[in-house]
XYZ file of C-alpha atoms in Angstrom:
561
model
C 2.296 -9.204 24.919
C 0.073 -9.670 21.801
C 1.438 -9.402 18.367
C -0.185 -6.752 16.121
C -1.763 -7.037 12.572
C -1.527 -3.889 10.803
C -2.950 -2.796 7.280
C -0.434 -0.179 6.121
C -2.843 1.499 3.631
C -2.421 4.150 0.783
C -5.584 6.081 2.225
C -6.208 4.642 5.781
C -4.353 2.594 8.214
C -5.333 0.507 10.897
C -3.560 -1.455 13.911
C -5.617 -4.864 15.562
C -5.150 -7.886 17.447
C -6.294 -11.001 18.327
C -8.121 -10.989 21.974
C -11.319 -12.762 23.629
C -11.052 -15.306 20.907
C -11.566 -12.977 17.831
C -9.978 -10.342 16.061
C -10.206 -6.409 17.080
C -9.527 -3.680 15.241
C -8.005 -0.783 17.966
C -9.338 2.557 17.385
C -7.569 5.594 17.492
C -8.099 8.902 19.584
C -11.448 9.740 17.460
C -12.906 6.173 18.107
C -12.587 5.142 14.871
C -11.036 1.815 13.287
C -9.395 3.971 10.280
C -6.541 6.368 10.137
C -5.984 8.587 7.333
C -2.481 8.058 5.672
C -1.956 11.546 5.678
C 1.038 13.114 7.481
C 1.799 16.923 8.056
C 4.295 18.908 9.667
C 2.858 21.446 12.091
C 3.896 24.987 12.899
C 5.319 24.336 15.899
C 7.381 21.292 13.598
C 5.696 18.683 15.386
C 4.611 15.268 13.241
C 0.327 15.224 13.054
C -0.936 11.660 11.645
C -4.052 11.237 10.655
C -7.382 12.952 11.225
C -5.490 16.168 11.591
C -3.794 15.963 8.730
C -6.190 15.263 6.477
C -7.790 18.625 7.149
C -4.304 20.259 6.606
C -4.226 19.053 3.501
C -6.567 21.293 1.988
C -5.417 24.271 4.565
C -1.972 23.242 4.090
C -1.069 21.347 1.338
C 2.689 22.630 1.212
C 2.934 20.683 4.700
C 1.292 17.699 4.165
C 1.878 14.356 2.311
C -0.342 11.493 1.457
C -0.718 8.617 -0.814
C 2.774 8.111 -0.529
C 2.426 4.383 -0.209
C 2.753 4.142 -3.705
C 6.681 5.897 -3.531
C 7.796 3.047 -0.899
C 11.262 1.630 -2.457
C 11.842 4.516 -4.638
C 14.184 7.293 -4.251
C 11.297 10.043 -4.153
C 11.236 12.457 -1.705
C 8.598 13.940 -0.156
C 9.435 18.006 1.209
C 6.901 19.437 3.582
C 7.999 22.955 4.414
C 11.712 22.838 5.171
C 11.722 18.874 6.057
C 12.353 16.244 3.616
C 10.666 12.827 4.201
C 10.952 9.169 1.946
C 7.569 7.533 1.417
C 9.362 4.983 4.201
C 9.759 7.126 6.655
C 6.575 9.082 6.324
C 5.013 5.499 6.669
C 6.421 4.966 10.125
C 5.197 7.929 11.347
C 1.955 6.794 10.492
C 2.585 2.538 12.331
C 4.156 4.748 15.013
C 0.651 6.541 15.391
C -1.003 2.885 15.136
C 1.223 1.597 17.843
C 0.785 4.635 20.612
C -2.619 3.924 19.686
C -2.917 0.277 20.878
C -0.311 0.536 23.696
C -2.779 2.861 24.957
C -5.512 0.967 24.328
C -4.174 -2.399 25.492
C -2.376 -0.971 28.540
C 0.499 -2.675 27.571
C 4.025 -1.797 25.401
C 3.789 -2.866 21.644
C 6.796 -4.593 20.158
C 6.048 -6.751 17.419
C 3.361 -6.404 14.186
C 2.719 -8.521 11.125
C 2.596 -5.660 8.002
C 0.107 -6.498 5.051
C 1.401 -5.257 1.749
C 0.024 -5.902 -1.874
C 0.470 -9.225 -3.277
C 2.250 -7.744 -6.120
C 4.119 -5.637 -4.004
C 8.194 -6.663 -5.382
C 10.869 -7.670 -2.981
C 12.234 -3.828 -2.746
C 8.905 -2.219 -1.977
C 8.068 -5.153 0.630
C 11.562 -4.424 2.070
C 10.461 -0.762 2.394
C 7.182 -1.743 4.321
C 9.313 -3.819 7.040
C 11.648 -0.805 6.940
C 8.666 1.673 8.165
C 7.432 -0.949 10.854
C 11.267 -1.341 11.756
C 11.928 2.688 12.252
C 8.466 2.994 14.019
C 10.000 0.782 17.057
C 8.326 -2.388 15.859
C 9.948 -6.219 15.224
C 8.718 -7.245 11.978
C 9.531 -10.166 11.658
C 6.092 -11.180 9.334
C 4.866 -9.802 6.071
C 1.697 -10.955 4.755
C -0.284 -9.992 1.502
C -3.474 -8.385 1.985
C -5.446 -10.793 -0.344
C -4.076 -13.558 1.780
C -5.540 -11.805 5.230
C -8.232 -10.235 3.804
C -9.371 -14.880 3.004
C -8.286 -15.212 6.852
C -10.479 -12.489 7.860
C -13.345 -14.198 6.681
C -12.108 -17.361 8.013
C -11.435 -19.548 5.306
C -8.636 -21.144 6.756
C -11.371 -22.461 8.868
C -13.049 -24.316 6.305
C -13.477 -27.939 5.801
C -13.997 -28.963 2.362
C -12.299 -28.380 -0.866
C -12.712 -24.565 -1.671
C -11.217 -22.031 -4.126
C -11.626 -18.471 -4.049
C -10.599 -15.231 -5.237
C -9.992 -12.000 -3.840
C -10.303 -8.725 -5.737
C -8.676 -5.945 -3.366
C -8.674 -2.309 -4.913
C -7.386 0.177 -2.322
C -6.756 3.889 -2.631
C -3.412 3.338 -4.810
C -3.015 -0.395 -5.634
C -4.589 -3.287 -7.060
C -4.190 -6.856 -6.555
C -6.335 -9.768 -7.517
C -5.237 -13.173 -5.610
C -6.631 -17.187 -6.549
C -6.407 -19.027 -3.358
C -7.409 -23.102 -2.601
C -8.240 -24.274 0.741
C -7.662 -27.720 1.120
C -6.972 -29.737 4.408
C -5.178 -27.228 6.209
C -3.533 -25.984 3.663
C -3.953 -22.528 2.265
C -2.462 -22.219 -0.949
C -2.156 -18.987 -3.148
C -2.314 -20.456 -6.239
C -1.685 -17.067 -8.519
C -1.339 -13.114 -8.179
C -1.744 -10.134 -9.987
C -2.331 -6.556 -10.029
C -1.133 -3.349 -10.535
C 1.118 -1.156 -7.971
C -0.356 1.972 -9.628
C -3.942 1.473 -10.257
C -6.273 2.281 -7.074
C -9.137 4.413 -6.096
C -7.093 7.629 -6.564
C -7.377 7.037 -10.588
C -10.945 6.984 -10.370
C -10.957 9.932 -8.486
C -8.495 11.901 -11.031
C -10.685 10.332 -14.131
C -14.085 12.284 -12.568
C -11.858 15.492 -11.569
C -11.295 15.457 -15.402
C -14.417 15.350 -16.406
C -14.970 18.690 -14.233
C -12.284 20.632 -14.937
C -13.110 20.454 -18.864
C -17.116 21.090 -17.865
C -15.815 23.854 -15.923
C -13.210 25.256 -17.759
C -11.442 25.698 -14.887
C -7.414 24.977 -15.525
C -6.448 22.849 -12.835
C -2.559 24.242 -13.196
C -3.924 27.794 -12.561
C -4.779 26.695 -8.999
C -3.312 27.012 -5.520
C -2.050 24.141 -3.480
C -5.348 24.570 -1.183
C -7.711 24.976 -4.293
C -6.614 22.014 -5.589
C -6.982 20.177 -2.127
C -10.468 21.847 -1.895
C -11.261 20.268 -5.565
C -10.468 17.117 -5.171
C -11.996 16.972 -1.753
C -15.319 17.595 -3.187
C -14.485 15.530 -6.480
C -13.649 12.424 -3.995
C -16.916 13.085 -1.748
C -19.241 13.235 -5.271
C -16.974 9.875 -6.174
C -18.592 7.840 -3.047
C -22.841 8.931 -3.793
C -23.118 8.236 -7.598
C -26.516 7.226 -8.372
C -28.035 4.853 -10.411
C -27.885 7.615 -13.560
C -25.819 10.960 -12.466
C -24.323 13.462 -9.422
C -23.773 16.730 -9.300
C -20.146 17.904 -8.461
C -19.962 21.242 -6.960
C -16.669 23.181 -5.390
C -15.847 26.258 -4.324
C -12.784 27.747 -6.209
C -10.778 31.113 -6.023
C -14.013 32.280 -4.073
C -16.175 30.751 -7.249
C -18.765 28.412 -6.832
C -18.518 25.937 -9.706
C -20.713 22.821 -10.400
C -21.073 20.218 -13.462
C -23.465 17.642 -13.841
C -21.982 14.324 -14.567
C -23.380 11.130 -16.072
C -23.121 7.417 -14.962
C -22.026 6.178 -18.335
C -20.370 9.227 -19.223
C -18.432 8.412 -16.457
C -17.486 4.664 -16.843
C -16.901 5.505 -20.340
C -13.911 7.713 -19.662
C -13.315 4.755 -16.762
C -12.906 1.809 -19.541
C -8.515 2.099 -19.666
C -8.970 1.844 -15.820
C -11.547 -0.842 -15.831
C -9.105 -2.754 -18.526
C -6.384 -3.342 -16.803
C -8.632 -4.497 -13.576
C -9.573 -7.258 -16.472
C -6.020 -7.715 -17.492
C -4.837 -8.626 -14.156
C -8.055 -10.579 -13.605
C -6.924 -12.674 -16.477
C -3.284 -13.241 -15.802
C -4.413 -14.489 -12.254
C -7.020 -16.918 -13.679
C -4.770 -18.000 -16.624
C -1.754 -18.628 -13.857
C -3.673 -20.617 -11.302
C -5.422 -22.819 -14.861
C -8.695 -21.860 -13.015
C -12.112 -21.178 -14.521
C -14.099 -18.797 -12.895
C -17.376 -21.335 -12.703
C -14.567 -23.156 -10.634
C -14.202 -20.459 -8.271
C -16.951 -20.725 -5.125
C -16.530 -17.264 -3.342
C -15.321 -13.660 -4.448
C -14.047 -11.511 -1.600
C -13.822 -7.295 -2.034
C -11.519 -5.832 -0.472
C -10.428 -2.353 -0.540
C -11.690 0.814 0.174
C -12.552 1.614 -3.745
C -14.849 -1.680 -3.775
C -17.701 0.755 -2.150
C -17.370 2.679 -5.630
C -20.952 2.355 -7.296
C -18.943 2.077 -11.028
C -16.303 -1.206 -9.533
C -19.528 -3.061 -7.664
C -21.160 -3.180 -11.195
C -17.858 -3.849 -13.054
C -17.199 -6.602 -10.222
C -20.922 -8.234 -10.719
C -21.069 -8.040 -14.192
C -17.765 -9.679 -14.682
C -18.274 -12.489 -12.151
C -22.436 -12.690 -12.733
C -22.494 -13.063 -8.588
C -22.793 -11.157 -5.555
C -19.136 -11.192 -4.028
C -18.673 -11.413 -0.275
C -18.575 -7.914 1.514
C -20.348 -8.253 5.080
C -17.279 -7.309 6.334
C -16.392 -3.523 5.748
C -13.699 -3.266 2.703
C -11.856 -0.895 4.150
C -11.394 -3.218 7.312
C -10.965 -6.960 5.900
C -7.138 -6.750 5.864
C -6.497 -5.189 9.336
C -9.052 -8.165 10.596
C -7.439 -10.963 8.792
C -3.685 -9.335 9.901
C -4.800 -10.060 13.372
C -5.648 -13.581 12.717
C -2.482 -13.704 10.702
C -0.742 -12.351 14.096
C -2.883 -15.324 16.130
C -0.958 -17.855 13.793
C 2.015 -16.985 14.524
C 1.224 -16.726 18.448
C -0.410 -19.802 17.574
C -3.650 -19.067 19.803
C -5.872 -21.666 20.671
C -8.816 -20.138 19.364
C -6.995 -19.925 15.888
C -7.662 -23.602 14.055
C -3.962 -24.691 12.708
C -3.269 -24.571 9.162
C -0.054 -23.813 6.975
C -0.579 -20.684 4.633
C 1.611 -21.087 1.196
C 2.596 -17.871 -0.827
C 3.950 -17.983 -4.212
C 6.727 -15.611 -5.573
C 5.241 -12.258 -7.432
C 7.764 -11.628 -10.103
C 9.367 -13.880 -12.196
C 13.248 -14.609 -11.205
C 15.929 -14.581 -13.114
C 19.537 -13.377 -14.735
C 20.716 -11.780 -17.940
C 21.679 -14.132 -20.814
C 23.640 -13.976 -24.541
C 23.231 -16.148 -27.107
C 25.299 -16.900 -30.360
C 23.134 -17.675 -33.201
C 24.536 -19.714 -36.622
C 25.596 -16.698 -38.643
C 27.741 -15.819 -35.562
C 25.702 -12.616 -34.293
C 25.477 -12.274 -30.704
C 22.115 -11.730 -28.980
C 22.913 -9.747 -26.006
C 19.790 -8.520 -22.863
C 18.278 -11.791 -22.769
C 16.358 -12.443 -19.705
C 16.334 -16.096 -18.752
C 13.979 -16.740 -16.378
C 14.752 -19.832 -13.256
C 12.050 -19.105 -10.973
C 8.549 -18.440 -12.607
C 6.252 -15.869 -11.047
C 3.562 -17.269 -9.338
C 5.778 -20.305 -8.092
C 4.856 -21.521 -4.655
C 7.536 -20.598 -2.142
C 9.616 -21.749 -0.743
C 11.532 -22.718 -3.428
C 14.839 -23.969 -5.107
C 15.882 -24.084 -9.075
C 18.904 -24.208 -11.114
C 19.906 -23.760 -14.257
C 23.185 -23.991 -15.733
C 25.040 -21.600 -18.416
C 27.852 -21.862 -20.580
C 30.819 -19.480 -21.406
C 30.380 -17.156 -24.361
C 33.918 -16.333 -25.312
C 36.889 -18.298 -26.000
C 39.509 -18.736 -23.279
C 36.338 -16.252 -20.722
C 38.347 -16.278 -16.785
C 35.194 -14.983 -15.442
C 31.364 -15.270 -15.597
C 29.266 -12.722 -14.179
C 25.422 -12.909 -13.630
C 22.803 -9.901 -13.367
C 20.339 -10.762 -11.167
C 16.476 -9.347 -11.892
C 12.721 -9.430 -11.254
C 10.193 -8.793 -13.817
C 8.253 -10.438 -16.734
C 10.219 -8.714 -19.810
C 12.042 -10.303 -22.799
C 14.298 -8.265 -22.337
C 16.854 -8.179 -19.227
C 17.201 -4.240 -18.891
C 13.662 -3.881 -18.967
C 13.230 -5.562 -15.436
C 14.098 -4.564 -12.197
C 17.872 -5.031 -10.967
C 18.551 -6.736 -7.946
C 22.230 -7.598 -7.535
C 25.385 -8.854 -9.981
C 27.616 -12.093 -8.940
C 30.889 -12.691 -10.612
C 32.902 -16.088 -10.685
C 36.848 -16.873 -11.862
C 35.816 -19.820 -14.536
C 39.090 -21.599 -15.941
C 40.090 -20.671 -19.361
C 38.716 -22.951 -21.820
C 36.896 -22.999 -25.537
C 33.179 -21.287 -25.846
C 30.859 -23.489 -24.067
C 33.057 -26.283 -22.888
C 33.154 -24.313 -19.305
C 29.990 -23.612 -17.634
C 28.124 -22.763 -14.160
C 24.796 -23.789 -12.609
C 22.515 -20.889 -11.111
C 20.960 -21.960 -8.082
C 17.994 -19.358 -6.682
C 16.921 -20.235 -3.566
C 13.554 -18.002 -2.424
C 12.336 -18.344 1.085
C 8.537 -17.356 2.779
C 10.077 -13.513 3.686
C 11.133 -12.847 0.170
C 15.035 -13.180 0.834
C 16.643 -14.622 -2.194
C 20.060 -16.480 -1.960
C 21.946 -17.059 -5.849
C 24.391 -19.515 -5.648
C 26.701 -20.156 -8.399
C 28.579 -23.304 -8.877
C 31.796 -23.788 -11.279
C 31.079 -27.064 -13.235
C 34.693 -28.499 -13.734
C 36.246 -26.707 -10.549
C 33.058 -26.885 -7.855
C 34.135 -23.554 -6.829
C 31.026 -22.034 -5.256
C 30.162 -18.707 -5.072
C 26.720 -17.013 -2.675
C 24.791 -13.652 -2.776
C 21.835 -13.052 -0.673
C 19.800 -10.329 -2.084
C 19.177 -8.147 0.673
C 20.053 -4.883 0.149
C 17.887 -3.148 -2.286
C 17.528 0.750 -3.280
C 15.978 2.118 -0.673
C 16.878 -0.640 2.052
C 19.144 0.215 5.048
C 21.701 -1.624 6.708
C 20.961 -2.172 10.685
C 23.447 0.408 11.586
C 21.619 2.900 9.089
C 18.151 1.901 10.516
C 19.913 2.444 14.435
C 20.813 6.018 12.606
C 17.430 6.745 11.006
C 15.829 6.000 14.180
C 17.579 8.294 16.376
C 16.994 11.312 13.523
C 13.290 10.591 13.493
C 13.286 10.396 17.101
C 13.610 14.456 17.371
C 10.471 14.438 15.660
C 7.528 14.364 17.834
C 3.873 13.145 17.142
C 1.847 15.514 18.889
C -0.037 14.432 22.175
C -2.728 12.219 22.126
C -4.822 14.069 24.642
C -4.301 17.209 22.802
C -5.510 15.479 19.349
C -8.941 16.589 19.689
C -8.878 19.907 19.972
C -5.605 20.013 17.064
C -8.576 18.571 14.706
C -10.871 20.911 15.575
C -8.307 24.031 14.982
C -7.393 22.051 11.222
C -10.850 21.458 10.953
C -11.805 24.991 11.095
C -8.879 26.430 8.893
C -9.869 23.782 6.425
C -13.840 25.581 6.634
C -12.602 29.395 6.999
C -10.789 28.595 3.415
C -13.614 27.253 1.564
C -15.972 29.968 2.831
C -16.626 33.826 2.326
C -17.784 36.502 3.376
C -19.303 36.850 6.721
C -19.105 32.664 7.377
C -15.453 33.347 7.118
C -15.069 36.306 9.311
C -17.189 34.558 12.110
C -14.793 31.377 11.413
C -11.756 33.760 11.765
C -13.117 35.329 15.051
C -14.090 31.391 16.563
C -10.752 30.264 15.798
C -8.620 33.378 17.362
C -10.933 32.707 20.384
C -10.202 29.216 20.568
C -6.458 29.494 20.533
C -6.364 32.228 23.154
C -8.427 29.564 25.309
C -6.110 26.566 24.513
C -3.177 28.825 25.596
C -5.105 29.192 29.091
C -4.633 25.667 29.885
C -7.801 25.827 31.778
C -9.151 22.460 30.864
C -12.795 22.936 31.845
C -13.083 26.764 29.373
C -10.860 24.443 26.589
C -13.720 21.878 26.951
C -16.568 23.943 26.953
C -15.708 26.293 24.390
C -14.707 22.778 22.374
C -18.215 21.525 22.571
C -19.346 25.165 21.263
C -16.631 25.704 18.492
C -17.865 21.894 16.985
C -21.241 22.867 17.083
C -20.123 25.615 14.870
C -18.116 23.434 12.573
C -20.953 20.242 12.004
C -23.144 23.224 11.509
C -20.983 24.479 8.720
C -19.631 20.969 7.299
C -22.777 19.547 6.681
């Protein structure tokens, strides 16, 4: 029973494993290696993943969700018609689609998957990924960063001599640039950074600007599905920039509207984005005290690497051609799989130990008493440095603050600010400390952070050796196993509709999506096609459902282009 690699994406997913001595990416109903992060909720309240519901998106927008990758670990909610989803749970619908997927393919039940998530995903939102692979059905016992798989992928764990490398991975919604050094079989991340909420999608909004004010058009004055239809057309002009300009042209409120925009008009109003690709860029470089004329190979990853405007940025920045022979938008699911062959620890998989270092900086909240007596109060005092190979174990001590203090407590946080209340909050321990003058009674801090991301505080009394332990797992937005045994049975009463039935669903969304964006008699012919269709469908007569199938797409390439 193989173990599965899966890239859990902000736009597309995929699901593949390691068989016949290499990696293979499992396609989906469609034959295709990528499935749209999209989920919708259907009239008949069955789940639709996918290729489906990316056409209801534009058709129905009030019943669809995507890009919700970027919401794992919050509170947000996500309400598609009368059901309310977390980004969490909307992501196991889509590794439940993944999984049916390769069981079917395989012949064989799926249990187990190793999730990638961004490198500078924190401990909360990588909680939230196991959490979706978890309510899908799936043992996750592995998480793995995508820069990390996306350097197994193109099998750098198999090399030899001495090498460093970096990987620049821009997705849909997320960012992460990674330093890695291969050296006897070790791979070592030597530094991350990145940015949770800077991906493709900002690109995308940046041109839909430009647009709208060419236009005129007030994007607030729009319906659900005329925004959908927008940025549909706005995301398809993204991908086939020339050399100098495009021409963006949508169909709005039964308006045709088009604007011509230029290349450097373009990555003009692109330069905030572009800076903080540079910023992180930096802070990776700076951490791993690497040059880049030490660096010998740059690997994209990413779907938003194909962008004309980030290929320049990328070889103007690095003055070389990075490696891309394998697709982007594929380079994670591959090197999941191998990451999956580790762990099976397949022969055809050379042996080496893969190191990870620790995202955020660690630390607690501090006070300090300067000479003139003022108290400094939301210090952050950092013990384990971000970008520290894991695992890991540091201590620090502190002293009492007060005169004749019977406790010490310590706030526990993640994050790179001065300032204690300015990070992220991840759990308070509290101590009985005897009674004694300021500073004569103090405690070390002991942070102990493991290869999954689980920290363990332990606090020691000095003077008594009373000890004190809190293992930081349970975050906002992380359940308990009973709560998980809960959530599972409530998302069991919704359904993912049949494979075998997926075709013909996409066709139906497929032509709703076309009878919006078209008038006149196009639409009434679209209107008649589709009435037709369902009255077939509810024949059950598969032989009229397939023939009239092959007719009704002809109809719809026709139409799409």
């Amino acid at each position: 029973m193989p173990i599965m690699g899966i890239d859990l994406g902000t736009t597309n997913s995929l699901i593949a494993c390691f068989m016949n001595s290499q990696p293979t990416i499992i396609p989906n109903v469609f034959g295709e290696n990528l499935t749209p992060s999209i989920v919708s909720v259907m009239d008949d309240g069955q789940i639709s993943v996918g290729k489906i519901a990316k056409e209801r998106l534009i058709s129905h927008p009030q019943m669809t969700a995507a890009v919700f990758k970027r919401s794992m670990g919050t509170k947000k909610q996500f309400k598609l018609g009368e059901k309310v989803f977390t980004a969490e749970e909307l992501s196991s619908f889509v590794v439940k689609k993944l999984k049916e997927d390769a069981e079917i393919f395989l012949g064989e039940k799926i249990e187990e998957a190793i999730i990638s998530v961004p490198a500078y995903f924190n401990d909360v939102q990588r909680r939230a990924t196991k959490l979706a692979g978890e309510l899908a059905g799936l043992k996750v016992e592995r998480i793995v960063n995508e820069p990390t798989a996306a350097a197994l992928a193109y099998g750098f764990h198999e090399e030899q001599d001495y090498t460093k490398f970096l990987v620049f991975d821009l997705g849909g919604g997320t960012f992460d640039v990674s330093v890695l050094e291969k050296y006897d079989n070790i791979m070592e991340v030597r530094a991350v950074a990145g940015d949770i909420f800077l991906g493709g999608e900002d690109f995308t909004e940046i041109l839909e600007k430009i647009f709208l004010d060419k236009t005129k058009l007030n994007f607030e004055d729009l319906s659900d599905s005329d925004k959908a239809v927008l940025k549909k057309s706005i995301e398809t002009a993204k991908h086939s920039f020339s050399r100098s300009n495009i021409k963006i042209t949508s169909t709005i409120q039964e308006k045709t509207y088009e604007a011509n925009v230029l290349l450097n008009e373009y990555t003009s109003k692109c330069e905030d984005l572009l800076t903080r690709l540079r910023t992180s860029i930096k802070v990776s470089m700076n951490d791993a005290k690497i040059s880049l004329d030490q660096i010998d190979n740059i690997i994209l990853s990413g779907g938003a690497t194909n962008l004309p405007i980030i290929k320049d940025f990328v070889g103007k920045l690095f003055r070389r051609i990075p490696l891309s022979s394998i697709n982007p938008d594929e380079v994670v699911g591959v090197g999941a799989a191998v990451h999956a062959a580790l762990k099976e620890r397949d022969e055809a998989v050379s042996e080496i130990i893969l190191t990870d270092v620790c995202p955020f900086t660690l630390g607690v909240e501090s006070s300090s008493k300067q000479p003139n007596g003022i108290f400094y109060h939301d210090l952050y005092s950092p013990i384990i440095e971000r970008n520290t190979i894991i695992p890991v174990s540091r201590v620090e001590r502190f002293f009492t603050l007060h005169d004749n203090q019977s406790i010490i407590s310590f706030k526990i946080f993640q994050g790179e600010s001065r300032k204690a209340s300015e990070n992220s909050f991840m759990g308070e321990l509290s101590i009985p400390i005897p009674k004694a003058p300021a500073g004569q009674e103090g405690a070390d801090v002991r942070f102990t952070y493991n290869i999954n991301g689980i920290l363990e505080v332990e606090v020691t009394v000095v003077s008594s050796g009373l000890k004190k332990t809190l293992v930081i797992d349970r975050n906002p937005g992380v359940f308990t196993q009973d709560e998980i045994k809960q959530k599972l049975n409530e998302l069991a009463a919704y359904k993912i509709h049949p494979r075998e039935k997926e075709e013909n669903r996409f066709l139906i969304s497929r032509g709703e999506r076309l009878y919006q964006e078209s008038l006149g008699s196009t639409r009434i012919t679209l209107g008649m096609e589709l009435t037709n269709f369902d009255a077939v469908l509810d024949s059950q007569d598969e032989r009229k459902i397939r023939d009239f199938a092959i007719k009704f797409k002809k109809i719809l390439d026709d139409l799409d282009g």
